[in-house]
Short mmCIF file of C-alpha atoms and ligand atoms in Angstrom, two decimals:
data_model
loop_
_atom_site.label_atom_id
_atom_site.label_comp_id
_atom_site.label_asym_id
_atom_site.label_seq_id
_atom_site.Cartn_x
_atom_site.Cartn_y
_atom_site.Cartn_z
CA UNK I 78 237.67 139.49 91.07
CA UNK I 79 234.52 138.58 89.08
CA UNK I 80 233.56 135.91 91.75
CA UNK I 81 234.08 138.53 94.48
CA UNK I 82 231.73 140.99 92.66
CA UNK I 83 229.12 138.23 92.22
CA UNK I 84 229.31 137.37 95.96
CA UNK I 85 228.69 141.05 96.72
CA UNK I 86 225.59 140.98 94.43
CA UNK I 87 224.18 137.71 95.90
CA UNK I 88 222.27 139.25 98.90
CA UNK I 89 220.69 141.81 96.55
CA UNK I 90 219.73 139.10 94.08
CA UNK I 91 218.27 136.92 96.83
CA UNK I 92 216.36 139.89 98.23
CA UNK I 93 214.98 140.67 94.78
CA UNK I 94 214.02 137.02 94.25
CA UNK I 95 212.37 136.85 97.67
CA UNK I 96 210.46 140.06 97.24
CA UNK I 97 209.18 139.13 93.81
CA UNK I 98 208.00 135.69 95.00
CA UNK I 99 206.38 137.38 98.00
CA UNK I 100 204.77 139.91 95.64
CA UNK I 101 203.77 137.06 93.32
CA UNK I 102 201.90 135.25 96.15
CA UNK I 103 200.34 138.55 97.23
CA UNK I 104 198.88 138.91 93.70
CA UNK I 105 197.56 135.37 93.68
CA UNK I 106 193.80 135.00 94.16
CA UNK I 107 191.80 132.17 95.72
CA UNK I 108 190.79 130.83 92.32
CA UNK I 109 194.39 130.84 91.01
CA UNK I 110 195.75 129.30 94.18
CA UNK I 111 193.16 126.47 94.14
CA UNK I 112 192.83 125.98 90.39
CA UNK I 113 194.62 122.60 90.32
CA UNK I 114 192.84 121.41 93.44
CA UNK I 115 189.08 122.14 93.31
CA UNK I 116 186.69 124.90 92.24
CA UNK I 117 186.36 127.74 94.75
CA UNK I 118 182.94 129.31 94.53
CA UNK I 119 180.40 131.69 96.00
CA UNK I 120 176.62 132.27 96.13
CA UNK I 121 175.22 135.32 94.32
CA UNK I 122 172.20 137.37 95.33
CA UNK I 123 170.14 139.48 92.89
CA UNK I 124 172.12 142.70 93.40
CA UNK I 125 175.28 140.83 92.43
CA UNK I 126 173.64 138.98 89.51
CA UNK I 127 172.33 142.24 88.08
CA UNK I 128 175.65 144.01 88.68
CA UNK I 129 174.18 146.56 91.11
CA UNK I 130 176.61 145.52 93.88
CA UNK I 131 179.67 146.46 91.83
CA UNK I 132 182.27 145.91 94.58
CA UNK I 133 181.03 142.35 95.20
CA UNK I 134 181.04 141.60 91.50
CA UNK I 135 184.70 142.65 91.27
CA UNK I 136 185.54 140.27 94.11
CA UNK I 137 183.59 137.44 92.48
CA UNK I 138 185.30 137.90 89.11
CA UNK I 139 188.79 138.06 90.61
CA UNK I 140 188.58 135.48 93.41
CA UNK I 141 186.11 132.72 92.45
CA UNK I 142 185.93 129.99 89.76
CA UNK I 143 182.39 128.76 90.47
CA UNK I 144 179.00 130.36 91.20
CA UNK I 145 175.58 129.33 92.51
CA UNK I 146 172.42 131.45 92.84
CA UNK I 147 171.51 132.07 96.48
CA UNK I 148 167.75 132.19 95.76
CA UNK I 149 166.60 132.99 92.22
CA UNK I 150 166.73 129.38 90.90
CA UNK I 151 164.50 127.93 93.59
CA UNK I 152 161.09 126.62 92.43
CA UNK I 153 159.00 129.47 93.90
CA UNK I 154 160.99 131.94 91.76
CA UNK I 155 161.40 129.85 88.56
CA UNK I 156 157.78 128.60 88.37
CA UNK I 157 155.72 130.91 90.62
CA UNK I 158 152.52 129.78 88.87
CA UNK I 159 151.86 126.45 87.18
CA UNK I 160 153.26 126.51 83.66
CA UNK I 161 154.48 130.12 84.03
CA UNK I 162 158.29 130.09 84.17
CA UNK I 163 160.31 133.19 85.11
CA UNK I 164 163.90 132.86 83.79
CA UNK I 165 165.05 136.52 83.72
CA UNK I 166 167.16 136.54 86.91
CA UNK I 167 168.49 133.00 86.37
CA UNK I 168 169.39 133.80 82.73
CA UNK I 169 171.42 136.79 83.93
CA UNK I 170 173.12 134.57 86.52
CA UNK I 171 174.12 132.00 83.88
CA UNK I 172 175.28 134.70 81.44
CA UNK I 173 177.51 136.15 84.17
CA UNK I 174 178.99 132.71 84.81
CA UNK I 175 179.62 132.04 81.12
CA UNK I 176 181.16 135.47 80.56
CA UNK I 177 183.58 134.82 83.44
CA UNK I 178 184.26 131.15 82.52
CA UNK I 179 182.90 129.78 85.77
CA UNK I 180 181.68 126.34 86.88
CA UNK I 181 177.96 127.08 87.17
CA UNK I 182 175.71 125.29 89.68
CA UNK I 183 171.90 125.14 89.59
CA UNK I 184 170.42 125.35 93.08
CA UNK I 185 167.98 123.64 93.42
CA UNK I 186 165.33 121.60 91.54
CA UNK I 187 163.36 120.05 94.43
CA UNK I 188 163.27 121.45 97.97
CA UNK I 189 160.50 121.48 100.62
CA UNK I 190 161.27 125.17 101.36
CA UNK I 191 160.73 128.11 98.95
CA UNK I 192 158.46 125.80 96.91
CA UNK I 193 155.21 127.31 95.54
CA UNK I 194 152.05 126.06 97.26
CA UNK I 195 150.33 125.28 93.96
CA UNK I 196 152.93 122.51 93.36
CA UNK I 197 151.21 120.20 95.89
CA UNK I 198 147.57 121.33 95.87
CA UNK I 199 144.58 120.92 93.59
CA UNK I 200 141.96 123.58 92.91
CA UNK I 201 140.25 122.80 96.25
CA UNK I 202 143.51 123.23 98.13
CA UNK I 203 143.81 119.51 98.81
CA UNK I 204 146.92 117.42 98.17
CA UNK I 205 147.20 116.41 94.53
CA UNK I 206 147.40 112.73 93.61
CA UNK I 207 150.80 111.03 93.21
CA UNK I 208 150.28 110.96 89.41
CA UNK I 209 149.66 114.72 89.28
CA UNK I 210 152.66 115.52 91.50
CA UNK I 211 154.87 113.22 89.42
CA UNK I 212 153.75 115.09 86.27
CA UNK I 213 154.42 118.46 87.92
CA UNK I 214 157.90 117.39 89.09
CA UNK I 215 158.66 116.07 85.60
CA UNK I 216 157.48 119.24 83.91
CA UNK I 217 159.35 121.47 86.35
CA UNK I 218 162.68 119.65 86.10
CA UNK I 219 162.51 118.94 82.37
CA UNK I 220 161.63 122.54 81.49
CA UNK I 221 164.36 124.09 83.64
CA UNK I 222 167.19 121.63 82.94
CA UNK I 223 166.41 121.71 79.21
CA UNK I 224 166.42 125.53 79.29
CA UNK I 225 169.99 125.48 80.67
CA UNK I 226 171.17 122.35 78.87
CA UNK I 227 174.96 122.46 78.35
CA UNK I 228 175.20 125.79 80.20
CA UNK I 229 174.81 124.67 83.84
CA UNK I 230 177.48 122.09 84.75
CA UNK I 231 175.92 120.69 87.92
CA UNK I 232 172.50 120.57 89.63
CA UNK I 233 171.46 120.27 93.28
CA UNK I 234 168.64 117.94 92.19
CA UNK I 235 167.16 117.35 95.67
CA UNK I 236 167.87 119.46 98.76
CA UNK I 237 167.41 118.59 102.47
CA UNK I 238 165.11 115.55 102.15
CA UNK I 239 166.62 113.67 105.11
CA UNK I 240 166.49 114.63 108.79
CA UNK I 241 169.46 114.54 111.20
CA UNK I 242 168.34 111.17 112.63
CA UNK I 243 168.23 109.61 109.16
CA UNK I 244 164.47 109.59 108.69
CA UNK I 245 162.97 111.13 105.55
CA UNK I 246 161.73 114.70 106.06
CA UNK I 247 157.90 114.61 106.11
CA UNK I 248 157.67 117.11 103.26
CA UNK I 249 154.75 117.36 100.83
CA UNK I 250 156.91 115.49 98.30
CA UNK I 251 157.31 112.60 100.76
CA UNK I 252 153.72 112.77 101.97
CA UNK I 253 152.37 112.32 98.44
CA UNK I 254 155.06 110.20 96.71
CA UNK I 255 157.02 108.62 99.54
CA UNK I 256 160.76 108.10 98.86
CA UNK I 257 160.04 107.77 95.12
CA UNK I 258 160.24 111.52 94.45
CA UNK I 259 164.05 111.42 94.71
CA UNK I 260 164.84 108.72 92.10
CA UNK I 261 162.24 110.37 89.82
CA UNK I 262 163.96 113.75 90.16
CA UNK I 263 167.38 112.29 89.28
CA UNK I 264 165.88 110.39 86.33
CA UNK I 265 164.15 113.48 84.89
CA UNK I 266 167.23 115.71 85.39
CA UNK I 267 169.50 113.19 83.62
CA UNK I 268 167.04 112.71 80.76
CA UNK I 269 166.88 116.50 80.23
CA UNK I 270 170.68 116.98 80.21
CA UNK I 271 172.70 113.72 80.16
CA UNK I 272 175.99 115.64 80.52
CA UNK I 273 175.10 117.59 83.66
CA UNK I 274 176.50 116.51 87.02
CA UNK I 275 173.78 115.64 89.54
CA UNK I 276 174.00 116.04 93.34
CA UNK I 277 172.08 115.36 96.53
CA UNK I 278 172.57 118.38 98.86
CA UNK I 279 171.98 118.64 102.62
CA UNK I 280 173.10 120.27 105.89
CA UNK I 281 174.40 118.57 109.10
CA UNK I 282 175.68 115.98 106.66
CA UNK I 283 178.10 114.64 109.29
CA UNK I 284 175.36 113.49 111.68
CA UNK I 285 175.75 109.66 111.74
CA UNK I 286 172.01 108.96 111.19
CA UNK I 287 171.83 111.34 108.25
CA UNK I 288 175.17 110.14 106.85
CA UNK I 289 174.01 106.51 106.82
CA UNK I 290 170.65 107.41 105.28
CA UNK I 291 172.40 109.39 102.51
CA UNK I 292 174.70 106.40 101.84
CA UNK I 293 171.60 104.16 101.56
CA UNK I 294 169.95 106.66 99.20
CA UNK I 295 173.03 106.74 96.93
CA UNK I 296 173.16 102.94 96.81
CA UNK I 297 169.44 102.83 95.88
CA UNK I 298 169.96 105.32 93.03
CA UNK I 299 172.99 103.40 91.74
CA UNK I 300 171.16 100.05 91.95
CA UNK I 301 168.43 101.60 89.77
CA UNK I 302 171.08 102.70 87.26
CA UNK I 303 170.44 106.39 87.98
CA UNK I 304 173.22 108.95 87.61
CA UNK I 305 174.46 110.74 90.77
CA UNK I 306 177.87 112.44 90.78
CA UNK I 307 178.21 113.92 94.22
CA UNK I 308 177.00 114.75 97.68
CA UNK I 309 176.70 118.42 98.57
CA UNK I 310 177.82 119.08 102.15
CA UNK I 311 176.29 122.51 102.84
CA UNK I 312 178.71 123.14 105.75
CA UNK I 313 176.95 125.88 107.71
CA UNK I 314 179.48 125.45 110.50
CA UNK I 315 180.25 126.78 113.95
CA UNK I 316 183.62 127.44 115.56
CA UNK I 317 183.59 124.06 117.31
CA UNK I 318 180.75 122.15 115.63
CA UNK I 319 181.29 119.74 113.94
CA UNK I 320 184.59 118.26 115.12
CA UNK I 321 187.10 117.93 112.28
CA UNK I 322 187.06 114.16 112.82
CA UNK I 323 183.31 113.67 112.26
CA UNK I 324 183.39 116.18 109.36
CA UNK I 325 186.32 114.36 107.70
CA UNK I 326 184.50 111.06 108.15
CA UNK I 327 181.58 112.43 106.13
CA UNK I 328 183.87 113.57 103.28
CA UNK I 329 185.52 110.13 103.16
CA UNK I 330 182.24 108.21 103.50
CA UNK I 331 180.58 109.99 100.57
CA UNK I 332 183.59 109.87 98.27
CA UNK I 333 184.16 106.18 99.09
CA UNK I 334 180.82 105.65 97.29
CA UNK I 335 182.65 106.59 94.08
CA UNK I 336 181.22 110.12 94.22
CA UNK I 337 182.77 113.55 94.78
CA UNK I 338 182.04 115.48 97.96
CA UNK I 339 181.34 119.18 97.44
CA UNK I 340 181.34 121.85 100.15
CA UNK I 341 178.34 123.75 98.83
CA UNK I 342 177.28 126.51 101.28
CA UNK I 343 180.28 127.13 103.52
CA UNK I 344 180.11 129.72 106.25
CA UNK I 345 181.60 129.69 109.75
CA UNK I 346 179.59 131.65 112.28
CA UNK I 347 181.71 133.58 114.79
CA UNK I 348 178.71 133.97 117.09
CA UNK I 349 177.46 131.82 119.96
CA UNK I 350 174.72 129.48 118.72
CA UNK I 351 171.61 129.09 120.88
CA UNK I 352 171.71 125.44 119.94
CA UNK I 353 173.12 123.11 117.13
CA UNK I 354 173.81 123.89 113.50
CA UNK I 355 170.45 123.44 111.78
CA UNK I 356 169.99 125.35 108.50
CA UNK I 357 166.24 124.95 108.60
CA UNK I 358 165.15 128.56 108.08
CA UNK I 359 161.98 128.18 110.18
CA UNK I 360 163.99 127.36 113.35
CA UNK I 361 164.59 131.06 114.18
CA UNK I 362 165.25 132.07 117.82
CA UNK I 363 164.46 135.21 119.85
CA UNK I 364 167.11 138.00 119.86
CA UNK I 365 169.16 138.23 123.04
CA UNK I 366 172.01 140.74 123.52
CA UNK I 367 174.32 138.06 124.91
CA UNK I 368 173.90 136.12 121.66
CA UNK I 369 175.15 139.15 119.69
CA UNK I 370 178.49 140.06 121.36
CA UNK I 371 180.41 141.54 118.42
CA UNK I 372 178.18 144.33 117.11
CA UNK I 373 181.15 146.59 116.31
CA UNK I 374 183.67 143.95 115.27
CA UNK I 375 185.35 140.75 116.43
CA UNK I 376 187.86 140.95 119.26
CA UNK I 377 191.40 139.92 118.17
CA UNK I 378 190.94 136.70 120.17
CA UNK I 379 187.62 135.88 118.51
CA UNK I 380 189.08 136.71 115.07
CA UNK I 381 192.05 134.38 115.75
CA UNK I 382 189.80 131.48 116.76
CA UNK I 383 187.56 132.04 113.72
CA UNK I 384 190.56 132.33 111.38
CA UNK I 385 192.11 129.10 112.70
CA UNK I 386 188.82 127.32 112.10
CA UNK I 387 188.90 128.30 108.41
CA UNK I 388 192.55 127.31 108.14
CA UNK I 389 191.82 123.89 109.69
CA UNK I 390 188.93 123.36 107.28
CA UNK I 391 190.94 124.25 104.19
CA UNK I 392 193.85 122.05 105.35
CA UNK I 393 191.29 119.23 105.45
CA UNK I 394 189.97 120.10 101.99
CA UNK I 395 193.54 120.16 100.62
CA UNK I 396 194.30 116.84 102.30
CA UNK I 397 191.26 115.39 100.47
CA UNK I 398 191.45 117.46 97.29
CA UNK I 399 191.13 114.27 95.19
CA UNK I 400 187.76 113.62 96.84
CA UNK I 401 186.43 117.20 96.61
CA UNK I 402 184.83 118.82 93.51
CA UNK I 403 184.29 122.35 94.81
CA UNK I 404 184.28 124.52 97.91
CA UNK I 405 181.58 127.19 97.70
CA UNK I 406 181.14 129.99 100.23
CA UNK I 407 177.51 130.89 100.93
CA UNK I 408 177.94 134.52 99.98
CA UNK I 409 180.66 137.07 99.17
CA UNK I 410 180.71 139.50 102.13
CA UNK I 411 179.53 139.35 105.75
CA UNK I 412 176.98 142.02 104.84
CA UNK I 413 175.16 139.55 102.51
CA UNK I 414 175.18 136.56 104.82
CA UNK I 415 171.91 134.89 105.91
CA UNK I 416 173.72 134.20 109.21
CA UNK I 417 173.01 137.77 110.30
CA UNK I 418 169.37 136.71 110.59
CA UNK I 419 169.69 133.04 111.42
CA UNK I 420 169.28 131.33 113.85
CA UNK I 421 168.61 134.71 115.53
CA UNK I 422 167.31 137.68 113.53
CA UNK I 423 169.23 140.97 113.58
CA UNK I 424 172.69 139.87 114.74
CA UNK I 425 176.08 140.93 113.38
CA UNK I 426 177.99 137.87 112.22
CA UNK I 427 181.33 137.43 110.43
CA UNK I 428 180.99 134.07 108.65
CA UNK I 429 182.56 134.80 105.24
CA UNK I 430 185.97 135.73 103.76
CA UNK I 431 185.27 139.35 102.77
CA UNK I 432 184.19 142.00 105.29
CA UNK I 433 181.43 144.61 105.18
CA UNK I 434 183.82 147.03 103.47
CA UNK I 435 184.41 144.50 100.67
CA UNK I 436 187.96 143.98 101.97
CA UNK I 437 189.58 140.53 101.96
CA UNK I 438 190.07 139.42 105.55
CA UNK I 439 193.66 138.43 106.52
CA UNK I 440 192.59 134.79 106.37
CA UNK I 441 192.26 135.01 102.57
CA UNK I 442 196.03 135.42 102.05
CA UNK I 443 196.63 132.62 104.56
CA UNK I 444 194.26 130.30 102.66
CA UNK I 445 196.18 131.16 99.49
CA UNK I 446 199.53 130.51 101.22
CA UNK I 447 198.24 127.08 102.32
CA UNK I 448 198.45 125.98 98.69
CA UNK I 449 202.14 126.83 98.45
O1 G3I J 796 161.91 137.67 97.69
C1 G3I J 796 161.46 138.31 98.86
C2 G3I J 796 161.35 139.80 98.61
O2 G3I J 796 160.31 140.00 97.64
C3 G3I J 796 160.99 140.51 99.92
O3 G3I J 796 160.98 141.92 99.68
C4 G3I J 796 162.10 140.20 100.95
C5 G3I J 796 161.77 140.88 102.27
O4 G3I J 796 161.69 140.03 103.31
O5 G3I J 796 162.15 138.77 101.16
C6 G3I J 796 162.53 138.12 99.96
O6 G3I J 796 162.54 136.76 100.22
C7 G3I J 796 163.67 136.35 101.01
C8 G3I J 796 164.59 135.48 100.12
O7 G3I J 796 165.64 134.91 100.94
C9 G3I J 796 165.23 136.27 99.00
O8 G3I J 796 166.04 137.26 99.51
C10 G3I J 796 163.11 135.49 102.14
O9 G3I J 796 162.38 136.37 103.03
C11 G3I J 796 164.25 134.85 102.92
O10 G3I J 796 163.73 133.91 103.88
C12 G3I J 796 165.13 134.05 101.94
O11 G3I J 796 166.18 133.54 102.71
C13 G3I J 796 166.97 132.57 101.99
C14 G3I J 796 166.75 131.19 102.62
O12 G3I J 796 167.62 130.23 101.96
C15 G3I J 796 165.33 130.73 102.48
O13 G3I J 796 165.19 129.46 102.97
C16 G3I J 796 168.44 132.97 102.16
O14 G3I J 796 168.67 134.20 101.46
C17 G3I J 796 169.36 131.88 101.59
O15 G3I J 796 170.71 132.17 101.93
C18 G3I J 796 168.97 130.53 102.19
O16 G3I J 796 169.77 129.52 101.59
C19 G3I J 796 169.54 128.18 102.03
C20 G3I J 796 169.91 127.28 100.87
O17 G3I J 796 169.15 127.59 99.74
C21 G3I J 796 169.73 125.83 101.25
N1 G3I J 796 170.46 125.51 102.48
C22 G3I J 796 170.25 126.38 103.62
C23 G3I J 796 170.45 127.83 103.22
C24 G3I J 796 170.17 128.70 104.41
O18 G3I J 796 168.82 128.58 104.80
#
């Protein structure tokens, strides 16, 4: 009799079990789902750092385990005038990260863009000497890394110094110091905080010429006994570009150097690109209506294609989770994304995981379910 009663109860029990596991996965967030795999992060703008954009901040606190500042830690903002450092916004950013127990990234110490003009010029506006630039780089990196010693876990030490064909970018750093500015930057950063992780960060990091040049750079740094912990693959991606094969090859190539690969500025544009996938902000193109087809929302077909792209990418990250340190989205909601103004100003793009109403897109639950 008792067995018969139990058999009657079984379907109810199973239903209860199923619904609570389903409910349990529904309550899981990105950061909980990926906590044993890699950090899942996002980039914060000033409104989020200062808590003005309350809805974004709630998403960041609940969904992400790592943060990076979208702009306020770049040299033009941290040292707008020689010797005058402005830490207010960056301090707030780090405090937010500490309060929410996040893996905090400093972006970035040396970059040709958003760098103050005074950094490279003397009082007559001419290029400074290599000695002077070396001193300015040392002072900039030492002051900032020391200021956040033990509080920032990883630094993008140098950003975008190599072109897609593997040549060095002809930046002012390169013009005045040649390739030497990179080893110097890693040396100064390590001396200022020996426990901080140090990265080289770039975009189009799957281009063969650039990939080989980055491998050569890493070997040079290691031969000189300089610490480097990872390669930042910005990953400003399109629906079809790059192919998963060439992208996977980059992840494997960099981690085979004994480093971790990090996906540092992930976004997947749903819009047609007038050309490749450059992230060089000055390569902006003229607005054309046909390049902006989803002003009022993605079609179900376009959403499906975009969603499958994210799912394919995260399947790849999970496949290589032992090689990956973090996956950081370059912003919280589509509203914030730089892709609305690049490579064509004034478009309506859908590159991130949360929509303009601060709602998680359906892909978020699917990315969580991937970890099951
Ligand atoms: O700070 C000024 C503000 O005073 C002014 O009122 C406002 C009006 O135009 O502009 C503000 O500056 C803007 C800045 O973002 C801060 O919001 C610049 O015009 C704008 O060009 C700058 O864009 C940033 C871009 O880097 C600059 O290169 C994007 O937000 C940021 O997402 C983007 O991020 C870079 C990564 O650091 C490196 N990898 C590529 C990635 C995309 O370019």
